[in-house]
CSV table of C-alpha atoms and ligand atoms in Angstrom, one decimal:
chain,number,residue,atom,x,y,z
U,1377,MET,CA,-45.8,19.3,-94.0
U,1378,SER,CA,-45.2,22.8,-95.2
U,1379,GLY,CA,-42.0,24.9,-94.8
U,1380,ASP,CA,-39.7,23.2,-97.2
U,1381,LYS,CA,-38.6,26.2,-99.2
U,1382,ARG,CA,-35.1,26.3,-100.7
U,1383,LEU,CA,-33.8,22.8,-100.0
U,1384,ALA,CA,-30.1,22.7,-100.2
U,1385,PHE,CA,-27.9,19.7,-99.6
U,1386,VAL,CA,-24.9,20.3,-97.3
U,1387,GLY,CA,-24.2,16.8,-96.2
U,1388,ASP,CA,-20.8,16.8,-97.9
U,1389,ASP,CA,-19.8,20.4,-96.8
U,1390,PRO,CA,-17.0,20.1,-94.2
U,1391,ALA,CA,-18.6,22.8,-92.1
U,1392,PHE,CA,-21.4,20.4,-91.4
U,1393,ASP,CA,-19.2,17.5,-90.6
U,1394,TRP,CA,-20.7,17.3,-87.1
U,1395,LEU,CA,-23.8,15.8,-88.8
U,1396,LYS,CA,-21.8,12.5,-89.0
U,1397,LEU,CA,-21.0,12.5,-85.3
U,1398,PRO,CA,-22.4,9.3,-83.7
U,1399,GLN,CA,-24.2,11.4,-81.1
U,1400,VAL,CA,-26.0,13.5,-83.7
U,1401,GLN,CA,-26.9,10.3,-85.6
U,1402,ALA,CA,-28.2,8.8,-82.4
U,1403,LEU,CA,-30.4,11.9,-81.9
U,1404,PHE,CA,-31.9,11.5,-85.4
U,1405,LYS,CA,-32.4,7.8,-84.8
U,1406,LEU,CA,-34.1,8.5,-81.5
U,1407,LEU,CA,-36.6,11.1,-82.6
U,1408,ASN,CA,-37.2,10.3,-86.3
U,1409,ARG,CA,-39.7,7.5,-86.0
U,1410,ASP,CA,-43.4,6.8,-86.0
U,1411,GLY,CA,-43.9,9.6,-88.4
U,1412,GLU,CA,-42.1,12.1,-86.1
U,1413,GLU,CA,-39.1,14.2,-87.2
U,1414,VAL,CA,-36.3,16.2,-85.6
U,1415,ARG,CA,-34.1,18.8,-87.3
U,1416,ILE,CA,-31.2,20.9,-86.0
U,1417,VAL,CA,-31.9,24.6,-86.0
U,1418,GLY,CA,-30.5,27.9,-84.7
U,1419,GLY,CA,-26.9,28.5,-83.7
U,1420,ALA,CA,-25.4,25.2,-85.0
U,1421,VAL,CA,-26.8,25.6,-88.6
U,1422,ARG,CA,-26.2,29.4,-88.7
U,1423,ASN,CA,-22.6,29.0,-87.5
U,1424,SER,CA,-21.9,26.3,-90.0
U,1425,LEU,CA,-23.2,28.4,-92.8
U,1426,LEU,CA,-20.8,31.1,-91.7
U,1427,GLY,CA,-17.9,28.6,-91.3
U,1428,MET,CA,-17.8,29.3,-87.6
U,1429,VAL,CA,-17.4,27.0,-84.6
U,1430,VAL,CA,-20.6,25.2,-83.5
U,1431,LYS,CA,-21.1,25.5,-79.7
U,1432,ASP,CA,-24.4,24.0,-79.0
U,1433,PHE,CA,-27.2,22.1,-80.6
U,1434,ASP,CA,-30.8,23.4,-80.7
U,1435,CYS,CA,-33.2,21.0,-82.2
U,1436,ALA,CA,-36.8,21.3,-83.3
U,1437,ALA,CA,-39.0,18.2,-83.1
U,1438,THR,CA,-42.5,17.3,-84.1
U,1439,ALA,CA,-42.8,14.9,-81.2
U,1440,GLU,CA,-44.2,16.4,-78.0
U,1441,PRO,CA,-42.0,16.6,-74.9
U,1442,SER,CA,-43.7,13.7,-73.2
U,1443,LEU,CA,-42.9,11.4,-76.1
U,1444,VAL,CA,-39.4,12.7,-76.4
U,1445,MET,CA,-38.8,11.9,-72.8
U,1446,HIS,CA,-40.4,8.5,-73.1
U,1447,TRP,CA,-38.2,7.5,-76.0
U,1448,ALA,CA,-35.2,8.9,-74.3
U,1449,HIS,CA,-35.9,6.8,-71.1
U,1450,ASP,CA,-36.3,3.7,-73.2
U,1451,ALA,CA,-33.0,4.3,-74.9
U,1452,ASP,CA,-31.2,5.1,-71.6
U,1453,VAL,CA,-30.5,8.7,-72.7
U,1454,ARG,CA,-30.4,11.2,-69.9
U,1455,VAL,CA,-33.1,13.9,-70.1
U,1456,LEU,CA,-33.3,17.2,-68.3
U,1457,PRO,CA,-36.6,19.1,-68.3
U,1458,THR,CA,-34.9,22.4,-69.1
U,1459,GLY,CA,-38.0,24.3,-70.1
U,1460,LEU,CA,-41.0,22.0,-70.1
U,1461,ASP,CA,-43.5,24.8,-70.0
U,1462,HIS,CA,-42.4,25.9,-73.5
U,1463,GLY,CA,-41.7,22.5,-74.8
U,1464,THR,CA,-38.0,22.2,-74.3
U,1465,VAL,CA,-36.1,19.2,-72.9
U,1466,THR,CA,-32.3,18.6,-73.0
U,1467,LEU,CA,-31.1,15.2,-74.1
U,1468,LEU,CA,-27.6,14.2,-73.0
U,1469,ILE,CA,-26.2,11.7,-75.5
U,1470,ASP,CA,-22.7,10.7,-74.3
U,1471,ASP,CA,-20.9,14.0,-73.8
U,1472,MET,CA,-23.2,16.1,-76.0
U,1473,ALA,CA,-26.3,18.1,-75.1
U,1474,PHE,CA,-29.2,18.6,-77.4
U,1475,GLU,CA,-31.9,21.1,-76.6
U,1476,VAL,CA,-35.0,19.7,-78.1
U,1477,THR,CA,-38.0,22.0,-78.5
U,1478,THR,CA,-41.3,20.7,-79.9
U,1479,LEU,CA,-42.5,22.7,-82.9
U,1480,ARG,CA,-44.5,25.6,-81.5
U,1481,THR,CA,-46.7,28.4,-82.3
U,1482,ASP,CA,-47.0,31.4,-79.9
U,1483,VAL,CA,-50.6,31.7,-78.8
U,1484,GLU,CA,-50.4,34.8,-76.7
U,1485,THR,CA,-47.5,37.1,-76.0
U,1486,ASP,CA,-47.1,40.2,-73.8
U,1487,GLY,CA,-43.6,41.2,-74.5
U,1488,ARG,CA,-42.1,39.1,-71.8
U,1489,HIS,CA,-43.8,35.8,-71.6
U,1490,ALA,CA,-45.4,33.7,-74.3
U,1491,GLN,CA,-48.1,31.1,-74.1
U,1492,VAL,CA,-47.3,28.4,-76.6
U,1493,ALA,CA,-49.1,25.6,-78.3
U,1494,PHE,CA,-47.4,22.6,-79.9
U,1495,GLY,CA,-47.7,22.3,-83.6
U,1496,ARG,CA,-46.6,20.2,-86.5
U,1497,ASP,CA,-45.8,22.9,-89.1
U,1498,TRP,CA,-42.2,23.7,-89.7
U,1499,SER,CA,-43.1,27.0,-91.3
U,1500,VAL,CA,-45.2,28.2,-88.3
U,1501,ASP,CA,-42.3,27.2,-86.0
U,1502,ALA,CA,-39.8,29.1,-88.2
U,1503,HIS,CA,-42.0,32.3,-88.2
U,1504,ARG,CA,-42.1,32.5,-84.5
U,1505,ARG,CA,-38.3,32.6,-84.3
U,1506,ASP,CA,-36.5,35.9,-84.2
U,1507,PHE,CA,-34.1,36.4,-87.2
U,1508,THR,CA,-34.0,34.8,-90.6
U,1509,MET,CA,-30.5,33.4,-90.0
U,1510,ASN,CA,-31.8,31.6,-86.9
U,1511,ALA,CA,-34.6,29.8,-88.7
U,1512,VAL,CA,-32.7,27.4,-91.0
U,1513,TYR,CA,-33.3,23.7,-90.3
U,1514,LEU,CA,-31.0,20.8,-91.1
U,1515,ASP,CA,-32.6,17.3,-91.5
U,1516,LYS,CA,-31.0,13.9,-91.0
U,1517,ASP,CA,-30.2,13.6,-94.8
U,1518,GLY,CA,-28.1,16.8,-94.7
U,1519,CYS,CA,-30.7,19.0,-96.4
U,1520,LEU,CA,-31.3,22.5,-95.3
U,1521,HIS,CA,-34.8,23.8,-95.0
U,1522,ASP,CA,-35.4,27.5,-95.1
U,1523,PRO,CA,-39.1,28.3,-94.4
U,1524,THR,CA,-38.6,32.1,-94.3
U,1525,GLY,CA,-37.0,31.9,-97.8
U,1526,CYS,CA,-34.0,34.1,-96.9
U,1527,GLY,CA,-32.3,32.5,-93.9
U,1528,ILE,CA,-29.5,30.8,-95.8
U,1529,GLU,CA,-28.7,33.9,-97.8
U,1530,ASP,CA,-28.9,36.3,-94.9
U,1531,ALA,CA,-26.6,34.0,-92.9
U,1532,ARG,CA,-24.1,33.9,-95.7
U,1533,LEU,CA,-24.3,37.7,-96.2
U,1534,ARG,CA,-24.3,38.2,-92.4
U,1535,VAL,CA,-27.5,40.2,-92.4
U,1536,VAL,CA,-29.5,40.3,-89.2
U,1537,ARG,CA,-33.1,40.5,-90.3
U,1538,PHE,CA,-36.3,40.2,-88.2
U,1539,ILE,CA,-38.7,37.5,-89.5
U,1540,GLY,CA,-41.8,39.5,-90.4
U,1541,ASN,CA,-42.7,43.0,-89.1
U,1542,ALA,CA,-40.0,44.1,-86.6
U,1543,ASP,CA,-42.4,46.3,-84.5
U,1544,ARG,CA,-44.7,43.4,-84.1
U,1545,ARG,CA,-42.0,40.9,-83.4
U,1546,ILE,CA,-40.5,43.2,-80.7
U,1547,ALA,CA,-43.9,43.8,-79.1
U,1548,GLU,CA,-44.2,40.0,-78.7
U,1549,ASP,CA,-40.8,39.8,-76.9
U,1550,TYR,CA,-38.8,42.9,-76.0
U,1551,LEU,CA,-35.7,40.8,-75.5
U,1552,ARG,CA,-35.5,40.6,-79.3
U,1553,ILE,CA,-34.2,44.2,-79.3
U,1554,LEU,CA,-31.1,43.1,-77.5
U,1555,ARG,CA,-30.9,39.9,-79.5
U,1556,PHE,CA,-30.9,42.0,-82.6
U,1557,PHE,CA,-27.8,43.9,-81.4
U,1558,ARG,CA,-26.2,40.8,-80.0
U,1559,PHE,CA,-26.4,38.9,-83.3
U,1560,TYR,CA,-25.1,42.0,-85.1
U,1561,ALA,CA,-22.1,42.0,-82.7
U,1562,GLN,CA,-21.5,38.3,-83.3
U,1563,TYR,CA,-22.2,37.9,-86.9
U,1564,GLY,CA,-23.3,41.1,-88.5
U,1565,GLU,CA,-22.0,42.9,-91.4
U,1566,ASN,CA,-25.3,44.5,-91.8
U,1567,PHE,CA,-28.8,45.1,-90.6
U,1568,ARG,CA,-31.9,46.6,-92.1
U,1569,ARG,CA,-32.5,50.3,-91.2
U,1570,GLU,CA,-36.2,49.6,-90.5
U,1571,ASP,CA,-35.3,46.8,-88.1
U,1572,TYR,CA,-32.9,49.1,-86.3
U,1573,ARG,CA,-35.4,51.9,-86.1
U,1574,ALA,CA,-38.0,49.5,-84.6
U,1575,CYS,CA,-35.5,48.5,-81.9
U,1576,ILE,CA,-34.8,52.2,-81.1
U,1577,ALA,CA,-38.4,53.1,-81.0
U,1578,ALA,CA,-39.3,50.3,-78.5
U,1579,GLN,CA,-36.3,50.8,-76.2
U,1580,LYS,CA,-38.4,51.9,-73.2
U,1581,SER,CA,-39.8,48.4,-73.0
U,1582,LEU,CA,-36.4,47.0,-72.1
U,1583,SER,CA,-36.8,48.1,-68.5
U,1584,THR,CA,-39.5,45.5,-68.1
U,1585,LEU,CA,-37.1,42.6,-68.9
U,1586,SER,CA,-35.5,40.5,-66.2
U,1587,ALA,CA,-31.9,41.4,-65.5
U,1588,GLU,CA,-30.8,37.8,-66.1
U,1589,ARG,CA,-32.1,37.8,-69.7
U,1590,VAL,CA,-30.6,41.2,-70.4
U,1591,GLY,CA,-27.3,40.0,-68.9
U,1592,VAL,CA,-27.1,36.9,-71.0
U,1593,GLU,CA,-27.4,38.9,-74.2
U,1594,MET,CA,-25.1,41.7,-73.2
U,1595,VAL,CA,-22.4,39.3,-72.1
U,1596,LYS,CA,-22.5,37.7,-75.5
U,1597,LEU,CA,-22.7,41.1,-77.3
U,1598,VAL,CA,-19.6,42.7,-75.8
U,1599,GLN,CA,-17.5,39.6,-76.7
U,1600,GLY,CA,-18.7,39.5,-80.3
U,1601,PRO,CA,-16.2,40.3,-83.0
U,1602,PHE,CA,-18.3,43.3,-84.2
U,1603,ALA,CA,-19.1,44.5,-80.7
U,1604,MET,CA,-17.9,48.0,-81.3
U,1605,ALA,CA,-20.3,48.5,-84.2
U,1606,ALA,CA,-23.2,47.1,-82.3
U,1607,LEU,CA,-22.5,49.1,-79.1
U,1608,HIS,CA,-22.1,52.2,-81.3
U,1609,ALA,CA,-25.5,51.6,-82.9
U,1610,MET,CA,-27.1,51.2,-79.5
U,1611,HIS,CA,-25.4,54.3,-78.1
U,1612,VAL,CA,-26.5,56.4,-81.1
U,1613,GLY,CA,-30.0,55.1,-80.5
U,1614,GLY,CA,-29.8,56.3,-76.9
U,1615,MET,CA,-30.2,53.0,-75.1
U,1616,LEU,CA,-26.7,51.8,-74.2
U,1617,GLY,CA,-26.3,53.6,-70.9
U,1618,ASP,CA,-29.6,52.3,-69.5
U,1619,VAL,CA,-28.9,48.8,-70.5
U,1620,LEU,CA,-25.5,48.7,-68.9
U,1621,GLY,CA,-26.4,50.7,-65.9
U,1622,SER,CA,-23.4,53.0,-66.4
U,1623,VAL,CA,-22.0,55.6,-68.7
U,1624,PRO,CA,-20.4,54.0,-71.8
U,1625,ARG,CA,-16.9,55.0,-72.8
U,1626,LEU,CA,-16.9,53.8,-76.4
U,1627,SER,CA,-13.6,55.3,-77.3
U,1628,ARG,CA,-11.9,53.5,-74.5
U,1629,PHE,CA,-13.6,50.3,-75.5
U,1630,SER,CA,-12.5,50.6,-79.1
U,1631,GLY,CA,-9.0,51.6,-77.9
U,1632,LEU,CA,-8.9,48.4,-76.0
U,1633,LEU,CA,-10.0,46.3,-79.0
U,1634,ARG,CA,-7.3,47.9,-81.1
U,1635,LEU,CA,-4.6,47.4,-78.5
U,1636,ALA,CA,-5.6,43.8,-77.9
U,1637,SER,CA,-5.5,43.0,-81.6
U,1638,SER,CA,-2.0,44.6,-81.9
U,1639,LEU,CA,-0.9,42.5,-79.0
U,1640,ARG,CA,-2.6,39.4,-80.2
U,1641,LEU,CA,-4.4,39.0,-76.9
U,1642,LYS,CA,-8.1,38.3,-76.3
U,1643,PRO,CA,-9.6,40.6,-73.7
U,1644,ASP,CA,-11.9,38.7,-71.3
U,1645,LEU,CA,-15.3,39.7,-70.2
U,1646,SER,CA,-14.2,41.6,-67.1
U,1647,LEU,CA,-11.7,43.7,-69.0
U,1648,LEU,CA,-14.2,44.4,-71.8
U,1649,LEU,CA,-16.8,45.6,-69.5
U,1650,THR,CA,-14.4,47.6,-67.3
U,1651,ALA,CA,-13.1,49.4,-70.4
U,1652,LEU,CA,-16.6,49.9,-71.6
U,1653,CYS,CA,-18.3,51.3,-68.6
U,1654,VAL,CA,-16.4,51.2,-65.3
U,1655,GLU,CA,-14.8,54.3,-64.0
U,1656,VAL,CA,-14.9,53.8,-60.2
U,1657,GLU,CA,-15.6,50.8,-57.9
U,1658,GLU,CA,-19.3,51.6,-57.6
U,1659,ASP,CA,-19.7,51.4,-61.3
U,1660,ALA,CA,-18.4,47.8,-61.2
U,1661,GLN,CA,-20.9,46.9,-58.5
U,1662,ARG,CA,-23.8,48.5,-60.3
U,1663,VAL,CA,-22.9,47.0,-63.7
U,1664,ALA,CA,-22.5,43.6,-62.2
U,1665,LYS,CA,-25.9,43.9,-60.6
U,1666,THR,CA,-27.6,45.3,-63.7
U,1667,LEU,CA,-26.3,42.5,-65.8
U,1668,ARG,CA,-26.4,39.8,-63.1
U,1669,LEU,CA,-22.7,39.1,-63.6
U,1670,PRO,CA,-21.1,36.2,-61.7
U,1671,ASN,CA,-19.3,37.4,-58.5
U,1672,ARG,CA,-16.0,36.3,-60.0
U,1673,ILE,CA,-16.4,38.8,-62.9
U,1674,ARG,CA,-17.5,41.5,-60.5
U,1675,ASP,CA,-14.6,41.0,-58.2
U,1676,ILE,CA,-12.1,41.2,-61.1
U,1677,MET,CA,-13.7,44.4,-62.4
U,1678,VAL,CA,-13.3,45.9,-58.9
U,1679,ARG,CA,-9.6,44.8,-58.8
U,1680,LEU,CA,-9.0,46.3,-62.2
U,1681,VAL,CA,-10.5,49.6,-61.4
U,1682,ARG,CA,-8.7,49.8,-58.1
U,1683,GLY,CA,-5.4,48.8,-59.5
U,1684,TYR,CA,-4.9,50.2,-63.0
U,1685,ARG,CA,-4.3,53.8,-62.1
U,1686,SER,CA,-1.1,52.9,-60.2
U,1687,VAL,CA,0.4,51.4,-63.4
U,1688,ASN,CA,2.8,53.8,-64.8
U,1689,ASP,CA,5.2,51.9,-66.9
U,1690,PRO,CA,4.5,48.6,-68.6
U,1691,SER,CA,8.1,47.3,-68.1
U,1692,GLU,CA,8.8,43.6,-67.6
U,1693,ALA,CA,9.5,44.2,-63.9
U,1694,ALA,CA,6.3,46.1,-63.4
U,1695,ILE,CA,4.3,43.4,-65.2
U,1696,GLN,CA,5.9,40.7,-63.1
U,1697,THR,CA,5.1,42.6,-59.9
U,1698,LEU,CA,1.5,42.9,-61.0
U,1699,ALA,CA,1.3,39.3,-61.9
U,1700,TYR,CA,2.7,38.3,-58.5
U,1701,LEU,CA,0.2,40.5,-56.7
U,1702,HIS,CA,-3.0,39.9,-58.8
U,1703,GLY,CA,-2.3,36.8,-61.0
U,1704,LYS,CA,-1.2,36.8,-64.6
U,1705,GLU,CA,-4.6,37.4,-66.2
U,1706,VAL,CA,-5.6,40.3,-64.1
U,1707,ALA,CA,-2.1,41.8,-64.4
U,1708,THR,CA,-2.3,41.6,-68.2
U,1709,SER,CA,-5.8,43.2,-68.1
U,1710,MET,CA,-4.6,46.0,-65.8
U,1711,ILE,CA,-1.7,46.9,-68.1
U,1712,MET,CA,-4.0,47.0,-71.1
U,1713,LEU,CA,-6.6,49.1,-69.3
U,1714,ALA,CA,-3.9,51.5,-68.0
U,1715,ILE,CA,-2.5,51.9,-71.6
U,1716,VAL,CA,-5.9,52.7,-73.2
U,1717,ASP,CA,-7.2,54.8,-70.4
U,1718,ARG,CA,-4.1,57.0,-70.0
U,1719,ARG,CA,-3.2,56.9,-73.7
U,1720,LEU,CA,0.2,55.6,-72.8
U,1721,ASP,CA,2.3,54.9,-75.9
U,1722,PRO,CA,4.6,51.9,-75.2
U,1723,ASP,CA,6.6,50.0,-77.8
U,1724,LEU,CA,4.0,47.4,-78.8
U,1725,THR,CA,6.4,44.8,-80.1
U,1726,GLU,CA,8.3,44.8,-76.8
U,1727,LEU,CA,5.1,44.9,-74.8
U,1728,SER,CA,3.7,42.0,-76.8
U,1729,MET,CA,6.8,40.0,-76.1
U,1730,GLU,CA,6.6,40.8,-72.4
U,1731,LEU,CA,3.0,39.9,-72.0
U,1732,HIS,CA,3.3,36.7,-74.0
U,1733,GLY,CA,6.5,35.9,-72.0
U,1734,LEU,CA,4.4,36.2,-68.9
U,1735,GLU,CA,2.6,33.0,-69.8
U,1736,LEU,CA,5.9,31.1,-69.4
U,1737,TRP,CA,7.0,32.9,-66.3
U,1738,SER,CA,6.6,30.9,-63.1
U,1739,VAL,CA,5.3,33.1,-60.3
U,1740,PRO,CA,7.9,32.9,-57.5
U,1741,ASP,CA,7.1,31.8,-54.0
U,1742,PHE,CA,7.9,34.2,-51.2
U,1743,PRO,CA,10.8,32.4,-49.5
U,1744,ILE,CA,10.0,33.1,-45.9
U,1745,SER,CA,7.1,32.7,-43.5
U,1746,GLY,CA,6.0,34.0,-40.1
U,1747,ARG,CA,7.5,30.9,-38.6
U,1748,ASP,CA,11.0,32.0,-39.8
U,1749,LEU,CA,10.6,35.3,-38.1
U,1750,LEU,CA,9.7,33.6,-34.8
U,1751,ASP,CA,12.6,31.3,-35.2
U,1752,HIS,CA,14.8,34.4,-35.6
U,1753,GLY,CA,13.8,35.7,-32.2
U,1754,MET,CA,10.7,37.8,-33.0
U,1755,ALA,CA,8.1,37.8,-30.3
U,1756,PRO,CA,4.7,36.4,-31.3
U,1757,GLY,CA,2.0,39.0,-32.0
U,1758,PRO,CA,0.5,41.2,-34.8
U,1759,GLU,CA,3.9,42.6,-35.6
U,1760,VAL,CA,4.9,39.3,-37.2
U,1761,GLY,CA,2.3,39.7,-39.9
U,1762,SER,CA,3.1,43.3,-40.6
U,1763,CYS,CA,6.9,42.7,-40.6
U,1764,LEU,CA,6.3,39.8,-43.1
U,1765,SER,CA,4.3,42.1,-45.3
U,1766,ARG,CA,7.0,44.7,-45.3
U,1767,LEU,CA,9.6,42.1,-46.1
U,1768,GLU,CA,7.4,40.8,-48.9
U,1769,ALA,CA,7.1,44.3,-50.4
U,1770,ARG,CA,10.9,44.7,-50.2
U,1771,TRP,CA,11.3,41.3,-51.9
U,1772,VAL,CA,8.8,42.2,-54.7
U,1773,LYS,CA,10.5,45.6,-55.2
U,1774,SER,CA,13.9,43.8,-55.6
U,1775,GLY,CA,12.4,42.0,-58.6
U,1776,PHE,CA,12.1,38.9,-56.4
U,1777,ALA,CA,15.9,38.9,-56.2
U,1778,LEU,CA,16.4,39.0,-52.4
U,1779,THR,CA,17.2,35.5,-51.1
U,1780,ARG,CA,15.8,33.9,-48.0
U,1781,SER,CA,19.0,34.6,-46.0
U,1782,GLU,CA,19.1,38.2,-47.2
U,1783,LEU,CA,15.6,38.7,-46.1
U,1784,LEU,CA,16.2,37.2,-42.7
U,1785,SER,CA,19.5,39.1,-42.2
U,1786,ALA,CA,19.4,41.2,-39.1
U,1787,LYS,CA,20.3,44.2,-41.1
U,1788,LEU,CA,17.3,44.0,-43.4
U,1789,MET,CA,15.0,43.2,-40.5
U,1790,LYS,CA,16.3,46.1,-38.6
U,1791,CYS,CA,16.0,48.6,-41.4
U,1792,LEU,CA,12.3,47.8,-41.8
W,2075,ATP,P1,-26.2,30.8,-79.6
W,2075,ATP,O1,-25.1,30.4,-80.5
W,2075,ATP,O2,-25.8,32.0,-78.8
W,2075,ATP,O3,-26.7,29.7,-78.7
W,2075,ATP,P2,-28.7,30.6,-80.9
W,2075,ATP,O4,-29.2,31.2,-82.2
W,2075,ATP,O5,-28.6,29.2,-80.8
W,2075,ATP,O6,-27.3,31.3,-80.6
W,2075,ATP,P3,-30.4,30.5,-78.6
W,2075,ATP,O7,-30.6,31.6,-77.6
W,2075,ATP,O8,-29.7,29.3,-78.2
W,2075,ATP,O9,-29.6,31.2,-79.8
W,2075,ATP,O10,-31.8,30.2,-79.2
W,2075,ATP,C1,-32.0,29.1,-80.1
W,2075,ATP,C2,-32.9,29.5,-81.2
W,2075,ATP,O11,-34.2,29.7,-80.6
W,2075,ATP,C3,-32.6,30.8,-82.0
W,2075,ATP,O12,-31.7,30.5,-83.0
W,2075,ATP,C4,-33.9,31.2,-82.4
W,2075,ATP,O13,-34.3,30.5,-83.6
W,2075,ATP,C5,-34.8,30.8,-81.3
W,2075,ATP,N1,-35.0,31.9,-80.3
W,2075,ATP,C6,-34.3,32.1,-79.1
W,2075,ATP,N2,-34.7,33.1,-78.5
W,2075,ATP,C7,-35.7,33.7,-79.2
W,2075,ATP,C8,-36.6,34.8,-79.0
W,2075,ATP,N3,-36.5,35.6,-78.0
W,2075,ATP,N4,-37.5,35.0,-80.0
W,2075,ATP,C9,-37.6,34.2,-81.0
W,2075,ATP,N5,-36.8,33.2,-81.3
W,2075,ATP,C10,-35.9,32.9,-80.4
W,2076,MG,MG1,-28.1,28.0,-79.0
């Protein structure tokens, strides 16, 4: 079988320790037989070469999906037909998932869909993958196979490089434009100028992609450690606004990253996207739709954009009030957004202590209920709810200091 360029043994490299996991060994045992072979490829190998955490296991196998499923059934391994059309099944071995794709060659492509045929040639399989760093294979003996000849080196040097001619590879699948920037955001120190130019030249084709696929890549991109550089490259190329469905505010985004790093906090997806491109509530709705974000993320973006303008001082009391009203995470995000948006200049050491202190703070419970008001002689009706809200606002304003009896005192109730 071809495609065995640049064999390198990594079986004793601690970054590849996962190779010894019983689940991984079981996978090899299951699919390496009768002349068939499975290798790990993609993210797991790339991340290990970079000394980064491995999140999921993509595998390439010579066995066709029907045979993979048959062997899995025989061995009582659960199988999910994740993408049978293009030769992918997921094997669940104990608590670990392995996405197994039969070696393929793309027969016909139109930029959005590919017709595939199964093959037995590792090199052909490698050359239909997107970037050199994603086409390095690890076999059961701990040897790396690098059919493109530069995957290992590019991974180590963090160069995102299209396999083959970039224009042609993009025309086969337009999503590769976004994957190019996404991998740059996650791993990149560098890319090739001609690859970048090919992405920019083909940007109009992005509008033909499904929002789901665009969303998956952009969500990973904005969370990457080099997101700022990748977003900047997209912006300079004129494609960022259309992809996001909103006007990008790169300086605010980079301000957020700087602030987060000074405070040793990790901004979550909703905060990153709000800082990047949400000015008003409609932006949040539109961006969520454009990127098919989960409703939970959309709702937090809406809350952030509604709330952050009222944050004036990031004092401990103000932070606790926000945490009571919105929850600790949203409160922290709101404070950070307000600081970068309004260019506030707080004492960062103090702020860091306050925000980290919030993690230990237990959110107090409002000590009275509607029942208490009724017990104190209030007539049932809508006034009970509104009186309770006003008392709660009073209590919050007091720094949660007013006690139950103070709240219920006739004096306080009267003054409301
Ligand atoms: P992640 O860590 O985000 O999962 P990954 O490299 O594993 O990164 P996947 O989307 O899981 O990315 O894809 C697995 C592998 O399949 C890739 O490494 C690449 O080899 C190949 N691949 C995925 N999408 C494409 C594509 N659009 N064009 C060509 N090859 C692709
Ligand atoms: Mg993967």
